[in-house]
Every structure is written in C-alpha cells, then in structure tokens.
C-alpha cells in the first residue's frame, strides 16, 4: 500500500515541471513546440500510470492501460518530430509526418478498441511479496506491432541526430551530441529497469526526465553555449584588445589582440601586475570609467587609447571590470601629419603675407617719390597741358596707393599682424568727414547723396576710428561706384549692447546695379568681383569687402547685404563700440571740426633748421620740394653716418629720420644722436616709415621718437607735423 502511495506522489510531483514547461514557454520555434507537446503527452502518460497503480477494478485498469499505451505512441511521435525539426531534416519531415500521424492515430484507436475485444493486451492481477495486488498486462502478438511503431519513431529520431552529428563540426557538435546522449541514456535506464521486473512501471518517469533534459539542452544550454562561443570568436577577431577582470580583480579573459600585441595573458595580467599598472597610470580603478593614452616603449612605436570600465550590479557592488585597447597609432600619425601640414600651410601663408607686406612697402617708397615730384609739378607748372598730365599722374598714383594699402591691410590681417587701436572719437565728426570726402564723387555722377544720422548716437565713442572710417568709406564709395543714376542714402543708428557698449549700425542703400543671389555668397571673399566682365571698367580689386568683413568681425560686428539685381543694394554694417560719453551727438552736419588738424593752413618758418635723413636721394628731394613754400632751411643726409656727423656739428630744430636705411638704420642713428652729447640730444625726431604693420607706430613712440609720418608723405601732414614740433617762435602763420 505504501509503495503505491510513494509511487503516485513521485509521479504526480514529476508532472509539475512538465506542466510548467508546457504552458510557461511561449517560443514559436517548431522544435520547441514539439517538445511542449511531448511534455504534455508525458504528463498524460504519468497520470495514466498513477491510475494503473491505483486501479481496483479490471475494467478501470484496462482503460488506464489504453491511455498509457496511446500516450507512449504520442511521446515517441513528438520525440521523432522534434529530432527531425531540430536537425533541420525538413524534406524528410514533410514526407514522413502524414504517415506517422495516421499510424499513431490508428494505433491509439486500436488500443481503445482493445477495451472490447482484447486482441492487443489483456490485464490480470498479481500480488507482490508484501501482499499488495497490481493489475499487470499480458501482451498479445499484435501488441508488438504497437511497440515496433514506437521504437521505429525513436529510431528515426536517433538516425536524424546521428547524421547531423556526423555532418557537424566544432562547437556545433555539442548541439546534437547532447540530445543523442539523453535519448540513449533513457533507453539504457529502460533496459535496466526491465531487467529488474518491477511491478510498478517507473519507466514513464524516464520519459519525463528525458523531456526536461532535451528541453534544457535545446532551449537553454546549447543556444547559450553557441552564443558564448560566437562571442568568443568575435572578441578574438576584433581590432581592439580586451582584458576582463573578475570582482577580485583577477584577469579572467584576454582576447587575441591583447595577447599578441600587448603580451597580456590571464596569468600575467592581474590588476596589480606591472603590465596593467602601466595602463592604469594615476587613475583610480574604483572609478566607473576612465580613458588613457598609452605609448609603447618598444619598437615599432604604437599608441593606444585605453578605456577602462567597472561593471556594477544594482546595489553598486562590483561585478568585474575590463580594459579596451584601441590602437590609434595611425590616427595620431595622420593627425600629426595634418598638424605639420597645417603649420606648414600657415607658415607659407604667413610668408606670403609678409612678402605682400614687404612688397607693398617697397612699392610705396617709389610712389612716394613719384607723387611727391608730381606735386611739385602741379605747384610750379603754368602750362595747362602739363597740369592736366600731372593731375592724371596724381589720380592714377593715388589709385595705385589705395590698392597697395588694401593689399597691405589684407596681408596684415591674414598674417595675424593686424591689431585694432582704440581711441576716443566723435562718430558725428567721423560720418561728417565721410560725407565731405565722398560728396565730390557722388556729385560728379549726379547722384543724390543723403545722410540720415540718429541724433541720439552718443557723442564720444571709443574704438578704432581709422578702421571704422575705412569700413564706411569702403561701402559708401562702393555704392557710388556701382550706381549710375539715382541716389545713395546712408542711415546710421545704434542699439545698446551693455552699460558701456553700443552696437553702431550703418546702412548704405543705393539704386545701382545690384548683385545677383549667386554673387552675394562670394562677395566677401578676397579678390572676388561680381560680374567681372561687365564691371571691368570700374576700378577695384575685390579686396575692399573682404577687408571690411574682417574688420567688422574684429569689432564683434557683422556686415550683411540685401540686394536686387538692377534695383540696388543695401549694405548694413554693425560694429560694437565703447561709449565714453552718452550725451547725444546731435543732428548731422552741426558738429564743429574740433579734431581737424591744421590741414590746408600754411605757414612759413625761414629761421627753422631741419635735417632730413634718407638713403634715397629722390625722397630727400621730395621733402625739400614739399617744404619749399615754408622757407624752412633743410639740410639733407644720405646715410645714418652722415646724419650723425652733421648732428654733432650743427643744432637743428627738428630731424626727419627715414627708418629703412643701410646700417646704421634710422633707429640706430636716432639712438646715437639721442644718447650722445651733441647739440641735438633733445631735438624732436620724426621717423618716416612705409612700415604700416600694426603696432609699429606704438613701437616707434616707445623707442623714443616724438612722432611718425607714413610714406608717401603728404605735404599737409608734413606741415601739420612741423607746426606741432617746431619751436612756436620760429613759426609764422
Ligand atoms: P572692388 O574693389 O571690386 O569694389 P569690393 O570687395 O569692394 O571690391 O567689392 C566686391 C564686389 O562686390 C565688387 O566687385 C562688386 O561687384 C560688388 N559690389 C560691392 N558693392 C556693391 C554695390 N553697392 N552694388 C553692386 N555691387 C557691389
């Protein structure tokens, strides 16, 4: 009695995992579906077995045996289907499945017919040695047909697995081997069981165990095993090195790159090992992550980017950590080459800019002579034709000078030698100067020329006045240049940027030729001129706007253009300027010219003695000629040495010193005179320079020069300078 109870309980318990798998797994894969069906059949077979063990009537035992034998059919059937599906013998499966289904259905049917005619098996009672009685079955010959069918199905499954096992290789072998072993193991258990002739049929439990094992291998272990093997493959073939540590910082994996390139093996790469310490450097391994750059010491020299990661679980306890090594040697070398190339390009560009600056400097010197001499002709000639020729030389010379100045400015900006110089100025005065300067050009073309200036613009601003003027002259003269009829209107306003700064905004609108959309985009590039062919008669280099743009950007501003072909353009310039005095500057045209130099004012100083020093004779002639009408006594020296000797003999009221001379140059000569004991120790010295590189003027002042004049020298500037520095008692106005 006890034995039956134990048997029933064990059988009942064994159904739990089978039911859990049958109803818990939702996989859509065919072979998993077959396993689920197999499980369910096994559950029914186990239940049938419990009924057999506990049958008290023959009829009841008969029904239970029918259920048991028919479920054995279906267990074999689903096992066979699983094997064919799992081994992907799809064609064979298609052929065999209908026949197998029909045979199993027929077999099940005849097993139930046995209830009536008993042609397959019969049941009888038998008692064991403890007196318990059991219903056993006695098989009739036809029973072996049923048994053959079951074994045939299992055999087909084993053959399919064996074929696939033979065809497979590497770690895929495990896939089939594990299942075959399970099936053989169960068959072996069955045989052993039969040898013992136990009255209670435990064999069905083996099917249950087999189902669970097959399910575990097919659904869990093998896919995971294959996945792990595949990951291993990938990790070994990846270009990066990988070294993994467990929670105790022991190395548990190194991929082939880490082994081959860095010599890191599981044995030598604990986190405290010297090899790993090199990579850790000063970083903390408890940090979640860090990155390092590592240069190998050995040849060939390699550079690695190293990523370190700690992996934590939910409660922030370490699970492990890993290093990834990325060989970035090529990238670094490429970057290095790029940097070198960039430096080379920058140097070349600087050299080009310096060359341009020097060239324009060299060109300015002869123009100086040409324009100076020409001015003398203009002053002294009486013949109208000659005056006309000289005027032509003057305008062409000035155009050439403007061009050289543009190139000089541009190359200075490119060479990074351009600096803005802050000074306090009146915007109203500046815009008025612009108006006065450009009005004749607008009038010459019969253009309307209107200035609308916001009278609230603060009266004293601080910024680079010359460059603001340059920007405005550039865009206003362009507007005049590219307008044949109509008008040019300049509108100036401002907005507050901060307590001490305003954004000056000047818009120049014209009714000229306009600019096409296509040209608008490249307008601010150097040497670009829109419709080059059409505009070839209009003077220009295409540098003006490029310079203007750079200047506005240096003043934290912008320049924009709005234009319509044949209708006109509006150029708007915005620049940030500091405010010195917020008092409104007033309406346009009402300002007095307080800042103007004594231009045009003439004077004489017959008792004044000056020394002009220049190694180029023509320049000395120009200076002498320019000063002729002032009656100043001009001595000339053609070298520094001559100047020094003249200065030791005679006292001068002022010295005009050229900078660029063969040794000693202007600066050395200046120093010798200033630091000597001669009579000209304190004589004001003005340096003449064609060196317009930014900051140079400040440099001259810091050396000790009283002031500087840039070449080519203009007579009004020279006279203004002399009036400032000559002793006032010598100047007669
Ligand atoms: P440029 O010395 O040729 O005048 P800029 O850099 O000042 O050089 O101007 C570049 C080009 O932009 C000019 O060649 C001209 O085609 C176009 N441009 C500039 N201002 C105007 C304007 N107000 N109207 C039409 N075209 C203009």
Coordinates of N, CA and C in Angstrom, one line a residue, residues 223-345:
X223 N 21.8 27.0 -27.1 CA 21.9 28.3 -27.7 C 22.8 29.2 -26.9
X224 N 22.9 29.1 -25.6 CA 23.8 29.9 -24.8 C 25.2 29.5 -25.1
X225 N 25.5 28.2 -25.2 CA 26.8 27.8 -25.5 C 27.3 28.3 -26.9
X226 N 26.4 28.2 -27.9 CA 26.8 28.7 -29.2 C 27.0 30.2 -29.2
X227 N 26.1 30.9 -28.5 CA 26.3 32.3 -28.4 C 27.6 32.7 -27.7
X228 N 27.9 32.0 -26.6 CA 29.2 32.3 -25.9 C 30.4 32.0 -26.8
X229 N 30.3 30.9 -27.5 CA 31.4 30.6 -28.4 C 31.5 31.6 -29.5
X230 N 30.4 32.1 -30.0 CA 30.4 33.1 -31.1 C 31.0 34.4 -30.6
X231 N 30.6 34.8 -29.3 CA 31.1 36.0 -28.7 C 32.6 35.9 -28.6
X232 N 33.1 34.7 -28.2 CA 34.5 34.5 -28.0 C 35.2 34.7 -29.4
X233 N 34.5 34.2 -30.4 CA 35.1 34.3 -31.8 C 35.2 35.8 -32.1
X234 N 34.1 36.5 -31.9 CA 34.1 37.9 -32.2 C 35.2 38.7 -31.4
X235 N 35.2 38.4 -30.1 CA 36.1 39.1 -29.3 C 37.6 38.9 -29.7
X236 N 37.8 37.6 -30.2 CA 39.2 37.3 -30.6 C 39.5 38.0 -31.9
X237 N 38.5 38.2 -32.7 CA 38.8 38.7 -34.1 C 38.7 40.3 -34.1
X238 N 38.2 40.9 -33.0 CA 38.1 42.3 -33.1 C 39.4 43.1 -33.1
X239 N 39.4 44.3 -33.6 CA 40.7 45.0 -33.7 C 41.1 45.6 -32.4
X240 N 40.2 45.7 -31.4 CA 40.6 46.2 -30.1 C 41.0 45.1 -29.2
X241 N 41.9 45.5 -28.3 CA 42.3 44.5 -27.3 C 41.3 44.5 -26.1
X242 N 41.0 43.3 -25.5 CA 40.0 43.3 -24.4 C 40.6 42.5 -23.3
X243 N 40.6 43.0 -22.1 CA 41.1 42.3 -20.9 C 40.0 42.4 -19.9
X244 N 39.6 41.3 -19.3 CA 38.4 41.3 -18.4 C 38.9 40.8 -17.0
X245 N 38.4 41.5 -16.0 CA 38.8 41.1 -14.6 C 37.5 40.7 -13.9
X246 N 37.7 39.8 -12.9 CA 36.5 39.5 -12.0 C 36.4 40.5 -10.9
X247 N 35.5 40.2 -10.0 CA 35.3 41.2 -8.9 C 36.5 41.4 -8.0
X248 N 37.4 40.3 -7.9 CA 38.6 40.4 -7.1 C 39.8 40.9 -7.9
X249 N 39.5 41.4 -9.1 CA 40.5 42.0 -10.0 C 41.5 40.9 -10.5
X250 N 41.0 39.7 -10.6 CA 41.9 38.7 -11.3 C 41.5 38.7 -12.7
X251 N 42.5 38.6 -13.6 CA 42.2 38.6 -15.0 C 41.5 37.3 -15.4
X252 N 40.4 37.4 -16.1 CA 39.7 36.1 -16.4 C 39.6 36.0 -18.0
X253 N 40.0 37.0 -18.7 CA 39.9 36.8 -20.2 C 40.8 37.9 -20.8
X254 N 41.6 37.4 -21.8 CA 42.3 38.4 -22.7 C 42.0 37.9 -24.1
X255 N 41.7 38.8 -25.0 CA 41.5 38.4 -26.4 C 42.8 38.3 -27.1
X256 N 42.7 37.8 -28.4 CA 44.0 37.6 -29.1 C 44.8 38.8 -29.3
X257 N 44.1 40.0 -29.6 CA 44.8 41.2 -29.8 C 45.6 41.6 -28.6
X258 N 44.9 41.5 -27.4 CA 45.6 41.8 -26.2 C 46.8 40.9 -25.9
X259 N 46.6 39.7 -26.3 CA 47.7 38.7 -26.1 C 48.9 39.0 -27.1
X260 N 48.5 39.1 -28.4 CA 49.6 39.2 -29.4 C 50.3 40.5 -29.4
X261 N 49.5 41.6 -29.3 CA 50.1 43.0 -29.4 C 50.7 43.5 -28.1
X262 N 50.0 43.1 -27.0 CA 50.4 43.7 -25.7 C 51.0 42.7 -24.8
X263 N 51.0 41.4 -25.2 CA 51.6 40.4 -24.4 C 50.8 40.1 -23.1
X264 N 49.5 40.4 -23.1 CA 48.7 40.2 -21.9 C 48.0 38.9 -21.9
X265 N 48.3 38.1 -20.8 CA 47.7 36.8 -20.7 C 46.9 36.7 -19.4
X266 N 46.1 35.7 -19.2 CA 45.3 35.6 -18.0 C 46.3 35.6 -16.8
X267 N 47.4 34.9 -17.0 CA 48.4 34.6 -15.9 C 49.1 35.9 -15.5
X268 N 49.5 36.7 -16.5 CA 50.4 37.9 -16.2 C 49.7 39.2 -16.0
X269 N 48.3 39.2 -16.1 CA 47.6 40.4 -16.2 C 46.6 40.7 -15.0
X270 N 47.0 40.3 -13.8 CA 46.2 40.7 -12.7 C 46.2 42.2 -12.6
X271 N 45.2 42.8 -11.9 CA 45.2 44.2 -11.9 C 46.4 44.9 -11.2
X272 N 47.1 44.1 -10.3 CA 48.2 44.7 -9.7 C 49.5 44.4 -10.4
X273 N 49.4 43.7 -11.5 CA 50.6 43.3 -12.2 C 51.3 44.5 -12.9
X274 N 52.6 44.4 -13.1 CA 53.3 45.6 -13.7 C 52.8 46.0 -15.0
X275 N 52.4 44.9 -15.8 CA 51.9 45.2 -17.2 C 50.6 46.0 -17.2
X276 N 49.8 45.8 -16.2 CA 48.5 46.5 -16.1 C 48.7 47.9 -15.5
X277 N 49.6 47.9 -14.5 CA 49.8 49.2 -13.8 C 50.2 50.3 -14.8
X278 N 51.0 49.9 -15.8 CA 51.4 50.9 -16.8 C 50.2 51.6 -17.4
X279 N 49.1 50.9 -17.6 CA 47.9 51.5 -18.3 C 47.1 52.3 -17.3
X280 N 47.1 51.8 -16.1 CA 46.3 52.5 -15.1 C 46.8 53.9 -14.8
X281 N 48.1 53.9 -14.8 CA 48.8 55.2 -14.6 C 48.4 55.8 -13.2
X282 N 47.8 57.0 -13.2 CA 47.4 57.6 -11.9 C 45.9 57.5 -11.7
X283 N 45.2 56.7 -12.5 CA 43.8 56.6 -12.4 C 43.4 55.7 -11.3
X284 N 42.1 55.9 -10.9 CA 41.6 55.0 -9.8 C 40.7 53.9 -10.4
X285 N 41.1 52.7 -10.1 CA 40.4 51.6 -10.7 C 39.0 51.4 -10.1
X286 N 38.7 52.1 -9.0 CA 37.3 52.0 -8.5 C 36.4 53.0 -9.2
X287 N 37.0 53.9 -10.0 CA 36.1 54.8 -10.7 C 35.3 54.0 -11.7
X288 N 34.1 54.6 -12.1 CA 33.3 53.8 -13.0 C 34.0 53.6 -14.4
X289 N 34.7 54.7 -14.8 CA 35.3 54.6 -16.1 C 36.5 55.6 -16.2
X290 N 37.5 55.4 -17.0 CA 38.5 56.4 -17.3 C 39.1 56.1 -18.7
X291 N 39.7 57.0 -19.2 CA 40.4 56.9 -20.5 C 41.9 57.3 -20.4
X292 N 42.7 56.6 -21.1 CA 44.2 57.0 -21.0 C 44.8 56.8 -22.4
X293 N 45.8 57.5 -22.6 CA 46.6 57.3 -23.9 C 47.9 56.7 -23.5
X294 N 48.3 55.6 -24.1 CA 49.5 54.8 -23.8 C 50.4 54.7 -25.0
X295 N 51.6 55.1 -24.8 CA 52.6 55.0 -25.8 C 53.5 53.8 -25.5
X296 N 53.7 52.9 -26.4 CA 54.6 51.7 -26.1 C 56.0 52.2 -26.1
X297 N 56.8 51.5 -25.3 CA 58.2 51.9 -25.2 C 59.0 51.2 -26.3
X298 N 58.6 49.9 -26.6 CA 59.3 49.2 -27.6 C 59.0 49.6 -29.0
X299 N 59.8 49.1 -29.9 CA 59.6 49.3 -31.4 C 58.8 48.2 -32.0
X300 N 58.0 48.4 -33.0 CA 57.6 49.7 -33.5 C 56.7 50.5 -32.5
X301 N 56.9 51.8 -32.5 CA 56.2 52.6 -31.5 C 54.7 52.6 -31.8
X302 N 53.9 52.3 -30.8 CA 52.5 52.3 -31.1 C 51.8 53.2 -30.0
X303 N 50.6 53.6 -30.4 CA 49.8 54.5 -29.4 C 48.5 53.8 -29.2
X304 N 48.1 53.7 -28.0 CA 46.8 53.1 -27.7 C 45.9 54.0 -26.9
X305 N 44.6 54.0 -27.3 CA 43.6 54.7 -26.5 C 43.0 53.7 -25.6
X306 N 43.1 53.9 -24.3 CA 42.6 52.8 -23.4 C 41.3 53.3 -22.7
X307 N 40.3 52.4 -22.7 CA 39.1 52.7 -22.0 C 39.0 51.7 -20.8
X308 N 38.7 52.2 -19.6 CA 38.5 51.3 -18.5 C 37.1 51.4 -18.0
X309 N 36.5 50.3 -17.7 CA 35.1 50.3 -17.3 C 34.9 49.4 -16.1
X310 N 34.3 49.8 -15.1 CA 33.8 49.0 -14.0 C 32.4 48.6 -14.2
X311 N 32.0 47.3 -14.0 CA 30.6 46.9 -14.1 C 30.1 46.7 -12.8
X312 N 29.0 47.4 -12.5 CA 28.4 47.2 -11.1 C 27.0 46.6 -11.2
X313 N 26.6 45.9 -10.2 CA 25.2 45.4 -10.1 C 24.3 46.5 -9.5
X314 N 23.1 46.1 -9.3 CA 22.1 47.1 -8.8 C 22.5 47.8 -7.6
X315 N 23.1 47.1 -6.6 CA 23.5 47.8 -5.4 C 24.9 48.4 -5.4
X316 N 25.3 48.6 -6.6 CA 26.6 49.2 -6.9 C 27.8 48.4 -6.4
X317 N 27.6 47.1 -6.3 CA 28.8 46.2 -5.9 C 29.4 45.8 -7.2
X318 N 30.8 45.7 -7.2 CA 31.5 45.4 -8.4 C 31.2 44.0 -8.9
X319 N 30.9 43.9 -10.2 CA 30.8 42.5 -10.8 C 32.1 42.1 -11.5
X320 N 32.8 43.2 -12.0 CA 34.0 42.9 -12.7 C 34.4 44.2 -13.4
X321 N 35.5 44.2 -14.2 CA 35.9 45.4 -14.9 C 36.6 44.9 -16.2
X322 N 36.8 45.9 -17.1 CA 37.5 45.5 -18.3 C 38.2 46.7 -18.9
X323 N 39.3 46.3 -19.7 CA 40.0 47.3 -20.4 C 39.7 47.1 -21.9
X324 N 39.6 48.2 -22.7 CA 39.6 48.0 -24.1 C 40.7 48.8 -24.7
X325 N 41.5 48.2 -25.5 CA 42.7 48.9 -26.1 C 42.4 49.2 -27.5
X326 N 42.5 50.5 -27.9 CA 42.3 50.8 -29.3 C 43.6 51.3 -29.9
X327 N 44.1 50.7 -30.9 CA 45.3 51.1 -31.5 C 45.1 52.4 -32.3
X328 N 45.5 53.5 -31.9 CA 45.2 54.8 -32.6 C 46.5 55.4 -33.2
X329 N 47.5 54.5 -33.4 CA 48.8 55.0 -33.9 C 48.6 55.7 -35.2
X330 N 47.8 55.1 -36.1 CA 47.6 55.7 -37.5 C 46.9 57.0 -37.4
X331 N 45.8 57.0 -36.5 CA 45.1 58.3 -36.4 C 46.0 59.4 -35.9
X332 N 46.8 59.0 -34.8 CA 47.7 60.0 -34.3 C 48.7 60.5 -35.3
X333 N 49.3 59.5 -36.0 CA 50.3 59.9 -37.0 C 49.6 60.8 -38.1
X334 N 48.4 60.4 -38.5 CA 47.7 61.3 -39.5 C 47.5 62.7 -39.0
X335 N 47.0 62.7 -37.7 CA 46.8 64.0 -37.0 C 48.1 64.8 -37.0
X336 N 49.1 64.1 -36.6 CA 50.4 64.8 -36.5 C 50.8 65.3 -37.9
X337 N 50.6 64.5 -38.9 CA 51.0 65.0 -40.3 C 50.1 66.2 -40.7
X338 N 48.8 66.1 -40.3 CA 47.9 67.2 -40.6 C 48.3 68.4 -39.9
X339 N 48.7 68.3 -38.6 CA 49.2 69.5 -37.9 C 50.4 70.1 -38.5
X340 N 51.3 69.1 -38.9 CA 52.5 69.6 -39.6 C 52.2 70.4 -40.9
X341 N 51.3 69.7 -41.7 CA 50.9 70.3 -42.9 C 50.2 71.7 -42.7
X342 N 49.4 71.7 -41.6 CA 48.7 72.9 -41.3 C 49.7 74.0 -40.9
X343 N 50.7 73.6 -40.1 CA 51.7 74.6 -39.7 C 52.4 75.1 -40.9
X344 N 52.8 74.1 -41.8 CA 53.5 74.5 -43.0 C 52.7 75.5 -43.8
X345 N 51.3 75.1 -44.0 CA 50.5 76.0 -44.8 C 50.4 77.4 -44.1

